[in-house]
């Protein structure tokens, strides 16, 4: 039996959700509430001791890195191929996924945690929050949560993240101006990865990502939004985070 | 035609040298000196991907006109596109494991490049950076790639920041140690790109951070390094050194994570 532990269809959780939907693979869905710290509860730490989401369990093996997890999904299951055959195109797909994962996503995520995750989680009792932080297994995640909960982001680092988001949007727009998909003529994990990062940009960064300034990004997002697998995946969302996808509805 | 642009056999530059020597495919070696900023000159390959490469200073592989950069994905490319010894197991679980290590090792590599650059490269700049260094650095794009050099020129890392880097590295190295207790090779029963990746990034650590890598704290890492040194491909790859001290050849690498 295939199990996926995930939060909203968004960022890292959304990557395997959308990849599985595109492959047409059924899975047992285990929704964890990230803002309620479900990912640090003992039941989940028994699955992924790092306490990060997502985690995929297949034939008793646990997979916890979302981008390599998508490649595993493509290799281990039947269904349409989600990676190009040509090694140079595959390299290009991976280059873009790293650009998304290690450059674009962290900057966007820092902004998201400062305006959304931190304030949402802060509603809880401070004692409960302090205990919740103590339970976080990875030191790097503990630092991240502390920063978000106590709003310890410096103006400089937020400004640098905004600069990078703007820069990355420009790089992506230039790329999509010359190519319908991230890599060549077919839809791939590169698009799935990018969509999970970028689907809400027209809402969260309306001045930077819109029909006038970034028409190719907008068209690319809408084309992905219209795929049945995307509809099906975002229907699993439970909060207003996933509902942001409605912005991609054509007028 | 296969060409590799590389520097001294260490870190990112060492990875493709080992992989190509394992494959025993002939290639043209173009040695360049990143500390002389030759990678920004007209002789060096240029592309959007090379300019925005998150390893920052690293090797470029040119294969029949295709320019490959990014050292882990270069290993995957070599494994998938070239004949010779298999560097990836057929089993998807092992391949996942190798790729997951690729991600974690990218973070380790960032910290190692930083510590190595501060130890060996910064003192060279501290002796007075010549006007040509200043002007070369001023032209580097994108901004964060320029700032990584600037920070070294300006002596921008204090002991507290470096101690935090060493702490984080120590934690990550213990994960490698734990994996090597369970298996000789990182991604499973067979040798793979993950082992090349790990070796290239950590082989200098017994000298660079002996407090973290030593017989008491990381005995299995030391055994792994010995196993790797015993491979003739690794010996041949290290033989590309011109300085005779490749373990001291560092330039700014990937950026340590800013967030999460
Ligand atoms: N390297 C992992 C990172 C996973 C990760 O950090 N996930 C975030 C959510 S997108 C998480 O679990 N955050 C919750 C926490 O740290 O408590 C991947 O790519 O999947």
Short mmCIF file of C-alpha atoms and ligand atoms in Angstrom, two decimals:
data_model
loop_
_atom_site.label_atom_id
_atom_site.label_comp_id
_atom_site.label_asym_id
_atom_site.label_seq_id
_atom_site.Cartn_x
_atom_site.Cartn_y
_atom_site.Cartn_z
CA UNK A 1 0.00 0.00 0.00
CA UNK A 2 1.18 3.46 -0.86
CA UNK A 3 0.82 6.17 1.77
CA UNK A 4 1.54 9.85 1.51
CA UNK A 5 1.82 12.09 4.55
CA UNK A 6 1.25 15.64 3.44
CA UNK A 7 -0.12 19.05 4.31
CA UNK A 8 -1.87 21.35 1.88
CA UNK A 9 -1.19 20.92 -1.86
CA UNK A 10 1.50 23.56 -1.71
CA UNK A 11 5.31 23.70 -1.84
CA UNK A 12 7.00 20.45 -0.85
CA UNK A 13 3.78 18.58 0.00
CA UNK A 14 2.19 19.42 -3.31
CA UNK A 15 5.08 18.03 -5.35
CA UNK A 16 4.46 14.30 -4.74
CA UNK A 17 0.67 14.86 -4.60
CA UNK A 18 0.64 16.33 -8.09
CA UNK A 19 3.17 13.83 -9.45
CA UNK A 20 1.07 10.89 -8.18
CA UNK A 21 -2.09 12.42 -9.64
CA UNK A 22 -0.42 12.88 -13.03
CA UNK A 23 0.71 9.24 -12.99
CA UNK A 24 -2.80 8.16 -12.04
CA UNK A 25 -1.54 6.38 -8.91
CA UNK A 26 -3.95 5.96 -5.99
CA UNK A 27 -2.59 6.51 -2.51
CA UNK A 28 -3.73 6.56 1.08
CA UNK A 29 -3.69 10.21 2.04
CA UNK A 30 -2.63 11.24 5.55
CA UNK A 31 -3.25 14.94 6.05
CA UNK A 32 -1.09 16.61 8.69
CA UNK A 33 -1.84 20.09 9.97
CA UNK A 34 1.52 21.87 9.77
CA UNK A 35 0.28 24.86 11.77
CA UNK A 36 -0.97 22.50 14.49
CA UNK A 37 2.52 20.87 14.64
CA UNK A 38 1.14 17.45 13.65
CA UNK A 39 4.51 16.77 11.98
CA UNK A 40 6.27 16.69 15.35
CA UNK A 41 3.90 14.26 17.05
CA UNK A 42 5.34 10.87 18.06
CA UNK A 43 3.05 8.98 15.64
CA UNK A 44 4.53 10.88 12.73
CA UNK A 45 8.11 10.88 14.05
CA UNK A 46 7.82 7.09 13.95
CA UNK A 47 7.42 7.49 10.17
CA UNK A 48 9.83 10.38 9.57
CA UNK A 49 12.13 11.07 12.54
CA UNK A 50 13.08 14.43 10.99
CA UNK A 51 9.53 15.68 11.46
CA UNK A 52 9.30 17.23 7.99
CA UNK A 53 6.53 16.89 5.46
CA UNK A 54 6.01 15.22 3.01
CA UNK A 55 6.81 11.54 3.55
CA UNK A 56 5.96 8.76 1.13
CA UNK A 57 5.78 5.16 2.30
CA UNK A 58 6.00 2.46 -0.36
CA UNK A 59 6.61 -1.23 0.37
CA UNK A 60 7.83 -0.32 3.87
CA UNK A 61 10.38 2.19 2.57
CA UNK A 62 10.14 5.80 3.62
CA UNK A 63 10.99 8.67 1.28
CA UNK A 64 11.34 12.15 2.70
CA UNK A 65 13.03 14.41 0.14
CA UNK A 66 10.30 15.77 -2.06
CA UNK A 67 12.23 16.35 -5.29
CA UNK A 68 14.04 12.98 -5.39
CA UNK A 69 10.67 11.53 -4.23
CA UNK A 70 9.08 12.77 -7.45
CA UNK A 71 11.78 11.07 -9.51
CA UNK A 72 11.13 7.87 -7.55
CA UNK A 73 7.42 8.14 -8.28
CA UNK A 74 8.17 8.52 -11.96
CA UNK A 75 10.52 5.50 -11.95
CA UNK A 76 8.56 3.13 -9.73
CA UNK A 77 5.06 3.50 -11.16
CA UNK A 78 3.41 3.06 -14.53
CA UNK A 79 1.64 5.98 -16.17
CA UNK A 80 2.80 8.84 -18.37
CA UNK A 81 6.54 9.59 -18.18
CA UNK A 82 7.18 12.80 -16.25
CA UNK A 83 10.83 13.16 -17.21
CA UNK A 84 12.34 13.69 -20.66
CA UNK A 85 14.27 10.75 -22.13
CA UNK A 86 17.26 12.67 -23.40
CA UNK A 87 20.00 12.96 -20.71
CA UNK A 88 20.70 16.62 -21.58
CA UNK A 89 17.00 17.50 -21.16
CA UNK A 90 16.92 15.60 -17.88
CA UNK A 91 19.91 17.56 -16.72
CA UNK A 92 18.09 20.79 -17.65
CA UNK A 93 14.99 19.68 -15.73
CA UNK A 94 17.12 19.01 -12.64
CA UNK A 95 18.94 22.31 -13.02
CA UNK A 96 15.61 24.12 -12.88
CA UNK A 97 14.35 22.06 -9.95
CA UNK A 98 17.44 23.02 -7.98
CA UNK A 99 16.98 26.66 -8.91
CA UNK A 100 13.40 26.39 -7.59
CA UNK A 101 14.26 24.37 -4.47
CA UNK A 102 17.41 26.13 -3.36
CA UNK A 103 17.04 29.70 -4.63
CA UNK A 104 13.46 30.69 -5.41
CA UNK A 105 11.54 28.64 -2.81
CA UNK A 106 13.56 29.59 0.31
CA UNK A 107 13.12 33.30 -0.43
CA UNK A 108 9.42 33.01 -1.13
CA UNK A 109 8.99 30.74 1.86
CA UNK A 110 10.75 33.17 4.22
CA UNK A 111 8.27 35.84 3.19
CA UNK A 112 5.37 33.38 3.52
CA UNK A 113 6.44 32.30 7.00
CA UNK A 114 6.79 35.90 8.13
CA UNK A 115 3.36 36.99 6.89
CA UNK A 116 1.32 33.80 7.19
CA UNK A 117 2.77 30.81 9.08
CA UNK A 118 4.17 32.83 12.01
CA UNK A 119 1.06 34.97 12.61
CA UNK A 120 -1.28 31.95 12.23
CA UNK A 121 0.64 29.81 14.69
CA UNK A 122 1.04 32.72 17.11
CA UNK A 123 -2.70 32.52 17.90
CA UNK A 124 -1.92 29.59 20.20
CA UNK A 125 -1.04 29.65 23.88
CA UNK A 126 2.64 30.77 24.30
CA UNK A 127 3.37 27.90 26.71
CA UNK A 128 2.08 25.40 24.21
CA UNK A 129 4.20 27.04 21.51
CA UNK A 130 7.37 26.86 23.59
CA UNK A 131 6.76 23.17 24.19
CA UNK A 132 6.03 22.65 20.49
CA UNK A 133 9.39 24.17 19.54
CA UNK A 134 11.17 21.90 22.00
CA UNK A 135 9.74 18.88 20.21
CA UNK A 136 11.18 19.82 16.78
CA UNK A 137 13.87 17.25 15.93
CA UNK A 138 15.96 19.11 13.30
CA UNK A 139 18.01 22.03 14.69
CA UNK A 140 17.58 23.99 11.43
CA UNK A 141 13.78 23.69 11.60
CA UNK A 142 13.79 24.70 15.26
CA UNK A 143 15.60 27.90 14.31
CA UNK A 144 13.11 28.51 11.48
CA UNK A 145 10.08 28.06 13.73
CA UNK A 146 11.52 30.27 16.45
CA UNK A 147 12.13 33.01 13.92
CA UNK A 148 8.62 32.75 12.51
CA UNK A 149 6.85 32.56 15.87
CA UNK A 150 8.73 35.41 17.47
CA UNK A 151 8.97 37.38 14.26
CA UNK A 152 12.75 37.53 14.39
CA UNK A 153 13.27 38.23 10.70
CA UNK A 154 15.53 41.21 10.12
CA UNK A 155 14.38 43.88 7.65
CA UNK A 156 17.56 43.20 5.65
CA UNK A 157 16.93 39.50 5.17
CA UNK A 158 13.29 40.06 4.20
CA UNK A 159 14.40 42.72 1.73
CA UNK A 160 16.98 40.33 0.28
CA UNK A 161 14.29 37.66 -0.11
CA UNK A 162 12.04 40.12 -1.92
CA UNK A 163 14.91 41.04 -4.22
CA UNK A 164 15.54 37.37 -4.99
CA UNK A 165 11.87 36.68 -5.65
CA UNK A 166 11.78 39.55 -8.11
CA UNK A 167 14.98 38.32 -9.77
CA UNK A 168 13.79 34.71 -9.97
CA UNK A 169 10.46 35.77 -11.48
CA UNK A 170 12.42 37.60 -14.20
CA UNK A 171 14.56 34.54 -14.91
CA UNK A 172 11.49 32.30 -15.11
CA UNK A 173 9.58 34.70 -17.36
CA UNK A 174 12.55 34.93 -19.75
CA UNK A 175 12.79 31.14 -19.86
CA UNK A 176 9.07 30.55 -20.47
CA UNK A 177 9.06 33.17 -23.23
CA UNK A 178 11.09 30.67 -25.25
CA UNK A 179 9.56 27.37 -24.16
CA UNK A 180 5.99 26.21 -23.40
CA UNK A 181 7.14 23.96 -20.54
CA UNK A 182 10.15 24.08 -18.25
CA UNK A 183 11.94 21.60 -20.48
CA UNK A 184 11.11 21.48 -24.14
CA UNK A 185 7.86 20.24 -25.57
CA UNK A 186 6.46 18.14 -22.77
CA UNK A 187 5.15 18.52 -19.26
CA UNK A 188 7.61 17.24 -16.66
CA UNK A 189 8.52 17.18 -12.99
CA UNK A 190 10.14 20.57 -13.62
CA UNK A 191 6.67 22.03 -14.26
CA UNK A 192 5.17 20.24 -11.26
CA UNK A 193 7.93 21.58 -9.04
CA UNK A 194 7.62 25.11 -10.40
CA UNK A 195 3.84 25.16 -10.18
CA UNK A 196 3.85 24.24 -6.49
CA UNK A 197 6.09 27.16 -5.85
CA UNK A 198 4.51 29.70 -8.17
CA UNK A 199 0.75 29.05 -8.42
CA UNK A 200 -0.15 31.79 -5.95
CA UNK A 201 2.36 34.40 -7.15
CA UNK A 202 -0.30 36.45 -8.96
CA UNK A 203 -2.02 36.78 -5.59
CA UNK A 204 0.95 37.09 -3.21
CA UNK A 205 3.15 39.19 -5.52
CA UNK A 206 0.56 40.97 -7.68
CA UNK A 207 2.92 43.78 -8.66
CA UNK A 208 5.64 41.37 -9.80
CA UNK A 209 3.59 38.60 -11.40
CA UNK A 210 0.63 39.58 -13.57
CA UNK A 211 -0.66 39.51 -17.17
CA UNK A 212 1.21 42.66 -18.16
CA UNK A 213 4.68 42.03 -16.67
CA UNK A 214 4.87 38.23 -16.81
CA UNK A 215 2.44 37.01 -19.51
CA UNK A 216 4.38 33.78 -20.10
CA UNK A 217 4.39 32.77 -16.45
CA UNK A 218 0.65 33.51 -16.27
CA UNK A 219 -0.12 31.40 -19.31
CA UNK A 220 2.06 28.55 -18.07
CA UNK A 221 0.36 28.59 -14.64
CA UNK A 222 -3.10 28.58 -16.21
CA UNK A 223 -2.20 25.70 -18.52
CA UNK A 224 -1.09 23.65 -15.53
CA UNK A 225 -4.12 24.72 -13.50
CA UNK A 226 -6.39 23.39 -16.23
CA UNK A 227 -4.95 19.86 -16.11
CA UNK A 228 -7.30 17.36 -14.47
CA UNK A 229 -4.54 16.15 -12.12
CA UNK A 230 -4.08 19.69 -10.80
CA UNK A 231 -7.83 20.13 -10.17
CA UNK A 232 -7.97 16.81 -8.40
CA UNK A 233 -4.94 17.61 -6.25
CA UNK A 234 -5.95 21.08 -5.16
CA UNK A 235 -9.40 19.76 -4.26
CA UNK A 236 -7.64 17.96 -1.39
CA UNK A 237 -6.73 21.30 0.17
CA UNK A 238 -8.57 22.27 3.34
CA UNK A 239 -7.51 25.86 3.95
CA UNK A 240 -7.41 29.21 2.25
CA UNK A 241 -3.79 28.50 1.32
CA UNK A 242 -4.77 26.00 -1.37
CA UNK A 243 -7.88 28.01 -2.29
CA UNK A 244 -5.56 30.73 -3.60
CA UNK A 245 -5.35 28.66 -6.79
CA UNK A 246 -8.70 30.19 -7.88
CA UNK A 247 -6.74 33.24 -9.03
CA UNK A 248 -5.75 31.16 -12.08
CA UNK A 249 -9.35 30.84 -13.32
CA UNK A 250 -9.55 32.52 -16.74
CA UNK A 251 -11.74 35.63 -16.79
CA UNK B 1 33.54 15.53 -28.19
CA UNK B 2 33.81 15.62 -24.41
CA UNK B 3 35.58 18.46 -22.60
CA UNK B 4 35.84 19.24 -18.92
CA UNK B 5 36.66 22.69 -17.57
CA UNK B 6 38.01 22.18 -14.10
CA UNK B 7 40.44 23.40 -11.47
CA UNK B 8 42.40 21.51 -8.83
CA UNK B 9 40.85 18.13 -7.95
CA UNK B 10 38.88 19.13 -4.88
CA UNK B 11 35.21 19.71 -4.08
CA UNK B 12 32.95 20.32 -7.04
CA UNK B 13 35.87 20.03 -9.46
CA UNK B 14 36.86 16.62 -8.18
CA UNK B 15 33.43 15.03 -8.71
CA UNK B 16 33.38 14.82 -12.53
CA UNK B 17 37.10 13.93 -12.63
CA UNK B 18 36.42 10.82 -10.54
CA UNK B 19 33.26 9.93 -12.47
CA UNK B 20 34.98 10.26 -15.86
CA UNK B 21 37.96 8.24 -14.64
CA UNK B 22 35.57 5.55 -13.34
CA UNK B 23 33.88 5.48 -16.75
CA UNK B 24 37.25 5.48 -18.50
CA UNK B 25 35.92 7.69 -21.25
CA UNK B 26 38.49 9.93 -22.96
CA UNK B 27 37.96 13.66 -22.46
CA UNK B 28 39.84 16.88 -23.05
CA UNK B 29 40.87 18.52 -19.79
CA UNK B 30 40.81 22.33 -19.68
CA UNK B 31 42.42 23.38 -16.41
CA UNK B 32 41.48 26.89 -15.28
CA UNK B 33 42.17 29.00 -12.21
CA UNK B 34 39.01 30.35 -10.57
CA UNK B 35 41.10 32.36 -8.09
CA UNK B 36 42.37 34.31 -11.12
CA UNK B 37 38.71 34.70 -12.24
CA UNK B 38 39.34 32.87 -15.51
CA UNK B 39 35.75 31.55 -15.43
CA UNK B 40 34.54 35.06 -16.19
CA UNK B 41 36.81 35.43 -19.24
CA UNK B 42 35.94 34.91 -22.87
CA UNK B 43 37.71 31.53 -23.14
CA UNK B 44 35.31 29.95 -20.65
CA UNK B 45 31.87 28.56 -21.63
CA UNK B 46 28.95 30.89 -20.86
CA UNK B 47 25.19 30.31 -20.55
CA UNK B 48 22.30 31.33 -18.30
CA UNK B 49 22.65 28.06 -16.39
CA UNK B 50 26.38 28.56 -15.85
CA UNK B 51 25.92 32.15 -14.67
CA UNK B 52 23.12 31.20 -12.25
CA UNK B 53 24.67 27.88 -11.23
CA UNK B 54 24.01 27.54 -7.49
CA UNK B 55 27.38 25.85 -6.92
CA UNK B 56 28.69 29.21 -8.08
CA UNK B 57 32.34 28.51 -8.95
CA UNK B 58 32.52 24.99 -10.38
CA UNK B 59 33.30 22.75 -13.34
CA UNK B 60 31.62 22.78 -16.75
CA UNK B 61 31.28 19.68 -18.90
CA UNK B 62 30.83 20.19 -22.62
CA UNK B 63 29.46 17.20 -24.49
CA UNK B 64 28.79 17.57 -28.20
CA UNK B 65 27.85 21.20 -27.69
CA UNK B 66 25.69 20.71 -24.58
CA UNK B 67 27.09 22.61 -21.57
CA UNK B 68 26.48 20.91 -18.24
CA UNK B 69 27.09 22.61 -14.89
CA UNK B 70 26.04 21.97 -11.30
CA UNK B 71 28.27 19.28 -9.89
CA UNK B 72 25.75 16.71 -8.61
CA UNK B 73 23.63 16.84 -11.73
CA UNK B 74 26.82 16.61 -13.75
CA UNK B 75 27.47 13.29 -12.01
CA UNK B 76 23.96 12.13 -12.91
CA UNK B 77 24.52 13.23 -16.49
CA UNK B 78 27.79 11.31 -16.70
CA UNK B 79 26.06 8.26 -15.20
CA UNK B 80 23.15 8.44 -17.64
CA UNK B 81 24.79 9.61 -20.86
CA UNK B 82 28.20 7.93 -21.01
CA UNK B 83 29.20 4.29 -21.44
CA UNK B 84 31.39 2.40 -18.98
CA UNK B 85 31.03 1.43 -15.33
CA UNK B 86 27.46 1.82 -13.99
CA UNK B 87 27.42 4.63 -11.45
CA UNK B 88 23.72 4.29 -10.62
CA UNK B 89 22.04 1.10 -9.46
CA UNK B 90 19.07 -0.17 -11.46
CA UNK B 91 16.95 -0.21 -8.30
CA UNK B 92 14.76 2.93 -7.97
CA UNK B 93 15.10 2.88 -4.18
CA UNK B 94 18.88 3.09 -4.42
CA UNK B 95 18.62 5.83 -7.01
CA UNK B 96 16.29 7.78 -4.72
CA UNK B 97 18.74 7.31 -1.87
CA UNK B 98 21.62 8.62 -3.99
CA UNK B 99 19.59 11.68 -5.02
CA UNK B 100 18.50 12.35 -1.46
CA UNK B 101 22.19 12.30 -0.48
CA UNK B 102 22.84 14.66 -3.38
CA UNK B 103 20.50 17.15 -1.73
CA UNK B 104 21.93 16.79 1.76
CA UNK B 105 25.50 16.83 0.49
CA UNK B 106 24.80 20.09 -1.32
CA UNK B 107 24.26 21.68 2.09
CA UNK B 108 27.39 20.01 3.47
CA UNK B 109 29.39 21.19 0.45
CA UNK B 110 28.28 24.77 1.05
CA UNK B 111 29.66 24.69 4.59
CA UNK B 112 32.88 22.94 3.56
CA UNK B 113 33.55 25.47 0.77
CA UNK B 114 33.03 28.31 3.20
CA UNK B 115 35.35 26.89 5.87
CA UNK B 116 37.99 25.96 3.27
CA UNK B 117 37.88 29.36 1.58
CA UNK B 118 38.21 31.17 4.88
CA UNK B 119 41.16 28.98 5.88
CA UNK B 120 43.16 28.91 2.64
CA UNK B 121 41.96 31.59 0.24
CA UNK B 122 41.17 34.50 2.51
CA UNK B 123 44.77 34.81 3.80
CA UNK B 124 45.93 35.24 0.20
CA UNK B 125 43.57 38.16 -0.23
CA UNK B 126 44.42 39.54 3.22
CA UNK B 127 48.02 40.02 2.12
CA UNK B 128 46.65 42.86 0.03
CA UNK B 129 44.28 42.29 -2.81
CA UNK B 130 45.63 43.75 -5.98
CA UNK B 131 43.69 46.25 -8.04
CA UNK B 132 43.00 43.60 -10.69
CA UNK B 133 41.27 41.41 -8.08
CA UNK B 134 39.08 44.29 -6.97
CA UNK B 135 38.11 45.14 -10.51
CA UNK B 136 37.44 41.48 -11.45
CA UNK B 137 35.19 41.03 -8.40
CA UNK B 138 33.32 44.27 -9.06
CA UNK B 139 32.17 42.89 -12.42
CA UNK B 140 30.80 39.55 -11.15
CA UNK B 141 27.11 38.86 -11.75
CA UNK B 142 24.72 37.89 -10.26
CA UNK B 143 24.96 39.89 -7.07
CA UNK B 144 25.13 37.05 -4.57
CA UNK B 145 28.00 35.42 -6.47
CA UNK B 146 29.90 38.73 -6.28
CA UNK B 147 29.10 39.12 -2.57
CA UNK B 148 30.54 35.71 -1.77
CA UNK B 149 33.91 36.90 -3.10
CA UNK B 150 33.49 40.29 -1.45
CA UNK B 151 32.94 38.69 1.94
CA UNK B 152 36.28 36.89 1.60
CA UNK B 153 38.11 39.99 0.43
CA UNK B 154 36.68 41.95 3.33
CA UNK B 155 37.30 39.22 5.91
CA UNK B 156 33.56 39.07 6.47
CA UNK B 157 33.30 35.95 8.67
CA UNK B 158 33.79 36.23 12.41
CA UNK B 159 34.58 33.35 14.73
CA UNK B 160 30.98 33.14 15.98
CA UNK B 161 29.62 32.68 12.46
CA UNK B 162 32.25 30.04 11.70
CA UNK B 163 31.50 28.17 14.93
CA UNK B 164 27.84 27.99 13.87
CA UNK B 165 28.90 26.58 10.50
CA UNK B 166 31.08 23.96 12.20
CA UNK B 167 28.19 22.95 14.51
CA UNK B 168 25.86 22.47 11.60
CA UNK B 169 28.50 20.56 9.67
CA UNK B 170 29.17 18.32 12.66
CA UNK B 171 25.47 17.39 12.83
CA UNK B 172 25.36 16.62 9.09
CA UNK B 173 28.56 14.55 9.25
CA UNK B 174 27.09 12.38 11.99
CA UNK B 175 24.32 11.47 9.56
CA UNK B 176 26.89 10.30 7.03
CA UNK B 177 28.65 8.39 9.80
CA UNK B 178 25.37 6.68 10.75
CA UNK B 179 24.64 5.74 7.15
CA UNK B 180 28.13 4.24 6.75
CA UNK B 181 27.70 2.11 9.87
CA UNK B 182 24.84 0.40 8.07
CA UNK B 183 26.44 0.11 4.63
CA UNK B 184 29.83 0.42 2.90
CA UNK B 185 28.36 2.69 0.25
CA UNK B 186 25.99 5.57 0.82
CA UNK B 187 23.11 4.71 -1.46
CA UNK B 188 22.92 0.97 -0.75
CA UNK B 189 24.88 -2.18 -1.50
CA UNK B 190 26.65 -0.82 -4.60
CA UNK B 191 29.07 2.01 -5.32
CA UNK B 192 27.35 5.02 -6.90
CA UNK B 193 27.46 8.72 -7.72
CA UNK B 194 26.53 9.40 -4.08
CA UNK B 195 29.90 8.03 -2.95
CA UNK B 196 31.75 10.16 -5.47
CA UNK B 197 29.73 13.17 -4.38
CA UNK B 198 30.43 12.58 -0.70
CA UNK B 199 34.12 11.81 -1.13
CA UNK B 200 34.79 14.90 -3.23
CA UNK B 201 33.18 17.12 -0.61
CA UNK B 202 34.53 15.60 2.60
CA UNK B 203 37.93 14.04 1.84
CA UNK B 204 39.72 17.18 3.08
CA UNK B 205 37.91 17.30 6.42
CA UNK B 206 40.36 15.27 8.54
CA UNK B 207 42.75 18.15 7.90
CA UNK B 208 40.27 21.06 7.72
CA UNK B 209 38.12 20.18 10.75
CA UNK B 210 39.99 17.43 12.66
CA UNK B 211 37.73 18.14 15.65
CA UNK B 212 34.77 16.84 13.58
CA UNK B 213 36.31 14.07 11.49
CA UNK B 214 38.60 11.76 13.44
CA UNK B 215 38.99 8.17 14.58
CA UNK B 216 36.85 8.70 17.65
CA UNK B 217 33.87 10.70 16.27
CA UNK B 218 33.68 9.35 12.72
CA UNK B 219 35.49 6.00 12.38
CA UNK B 220 33.24 4.86 9.53
CA UNK B 221 33.81 8.03 7.55
CA UNK B 222 37.56 7.44 7.83
CA UNK B 223 37.14 3.88 6.57
CA UNK B 224 34.99 5.14 3.73
CA UNK B 225 37.67 7.66 2.75
CA UNK B 226 40.24 4.83 2.73
CA UNK B 227 37.98 2.70 0.52
CA UNK B 228 37.64 5.59 -1.89
CA UNK B 229 41.38 6.39 -1.91
CA UNK B 230 42.02 2.75 -2.81
CA UNK B 231 40.13 3.12 -6.10
CA UNK B 232 42.43 3.73 -9.03
CA UNK B 233 39.95 6.17 -10.61
CA UNK B 234 40.16 8.31 -7.47
CA UNK B 235 43.97 8.23 -7.59
CA UNK B 236 43.95 9.23 -11.25
CA UNK B 237 41.49 12.05 -10.55
CA UNK B 238 43.64 13.43 -7.72
CA UNK B 239 46.57 13.23 -10.15
CA UNK B 240 45.17 16.20 -12.07
CA UNK B 241 46.55 18.49 -9.39
CA UNK B 242 49.13 21.04 -10.47
CA UNK B 243 49.78 22.45 -7.01
CA UNK B 244 50.40 19.13 -5.29
CA UNK B 245 48.10 20.35 -2.49
CA UNK B 246 44.57 19.99 -3.91
CA UNK B 247 43.22 19.69 -0.36
CA UNK B 248 43.92 23.41 0.04
CA UNK B 249 42.20 24.48 -3.17
CA UNK B 250 38.95 26.21 -2.23
CA UNK B 251 36.78 28.91 -3.77
CA UNK B 252 33.35 30.15 -2.67
CA UNK B 253 30.81 27.41 -3.34
CA UNK B 254 27.07 27.09 -2.84
CA UNK B 255 25.54 29.49 -0.38
CA UNK B 256 24.78 28.08 3.07
CA UNK B 257 21.01 27.97 3.47
CA UNK B 258 19.45 31.33 4.35
CA UNK B 259 16.17 29.83 5.35
CA UNK B 260 14.78 26.43 6.52
N1 LIG C 1 14.04 18.68 2.09
C1 LIG C 1 12.66 18.42 2.37
C2 LIG C 1 12.13 19.55 3.19
C3 LIG C 1 10.76 19.31 3.69
C4 LIG C 1 10.25 20.45 4.53
O1 LIG C 1 11.04 21.18 5.14
N2 LIG C 1 8.94 20.63 4.57
C5 LIG C 1 8.33 21.70 5.29
C6 LIG C 1 6.98 22.01 4.69
S1 LIG C 1 7.06 22.59 3.03
C7 LIG C 1 8.06 21.23 6.71
O2 LIG C 1 7.94 20.07 6.97
N3 LIG C 1 7.91 22.19 7.63
C8 LIG C 1 7.36 21.90 8.91
C9 LIG C 1 8.31 21.98 10.03
O3 LIG C 1 9.50 22.20 9.80
O4 LIG C 1 7.87 21.85 11.15
C10 LIG C 1 11.88 18.26 1.07
O5 LIG C 1 12.34 18.77 0.03
O6 LIG C 1 10.85 17.63 1.06
#
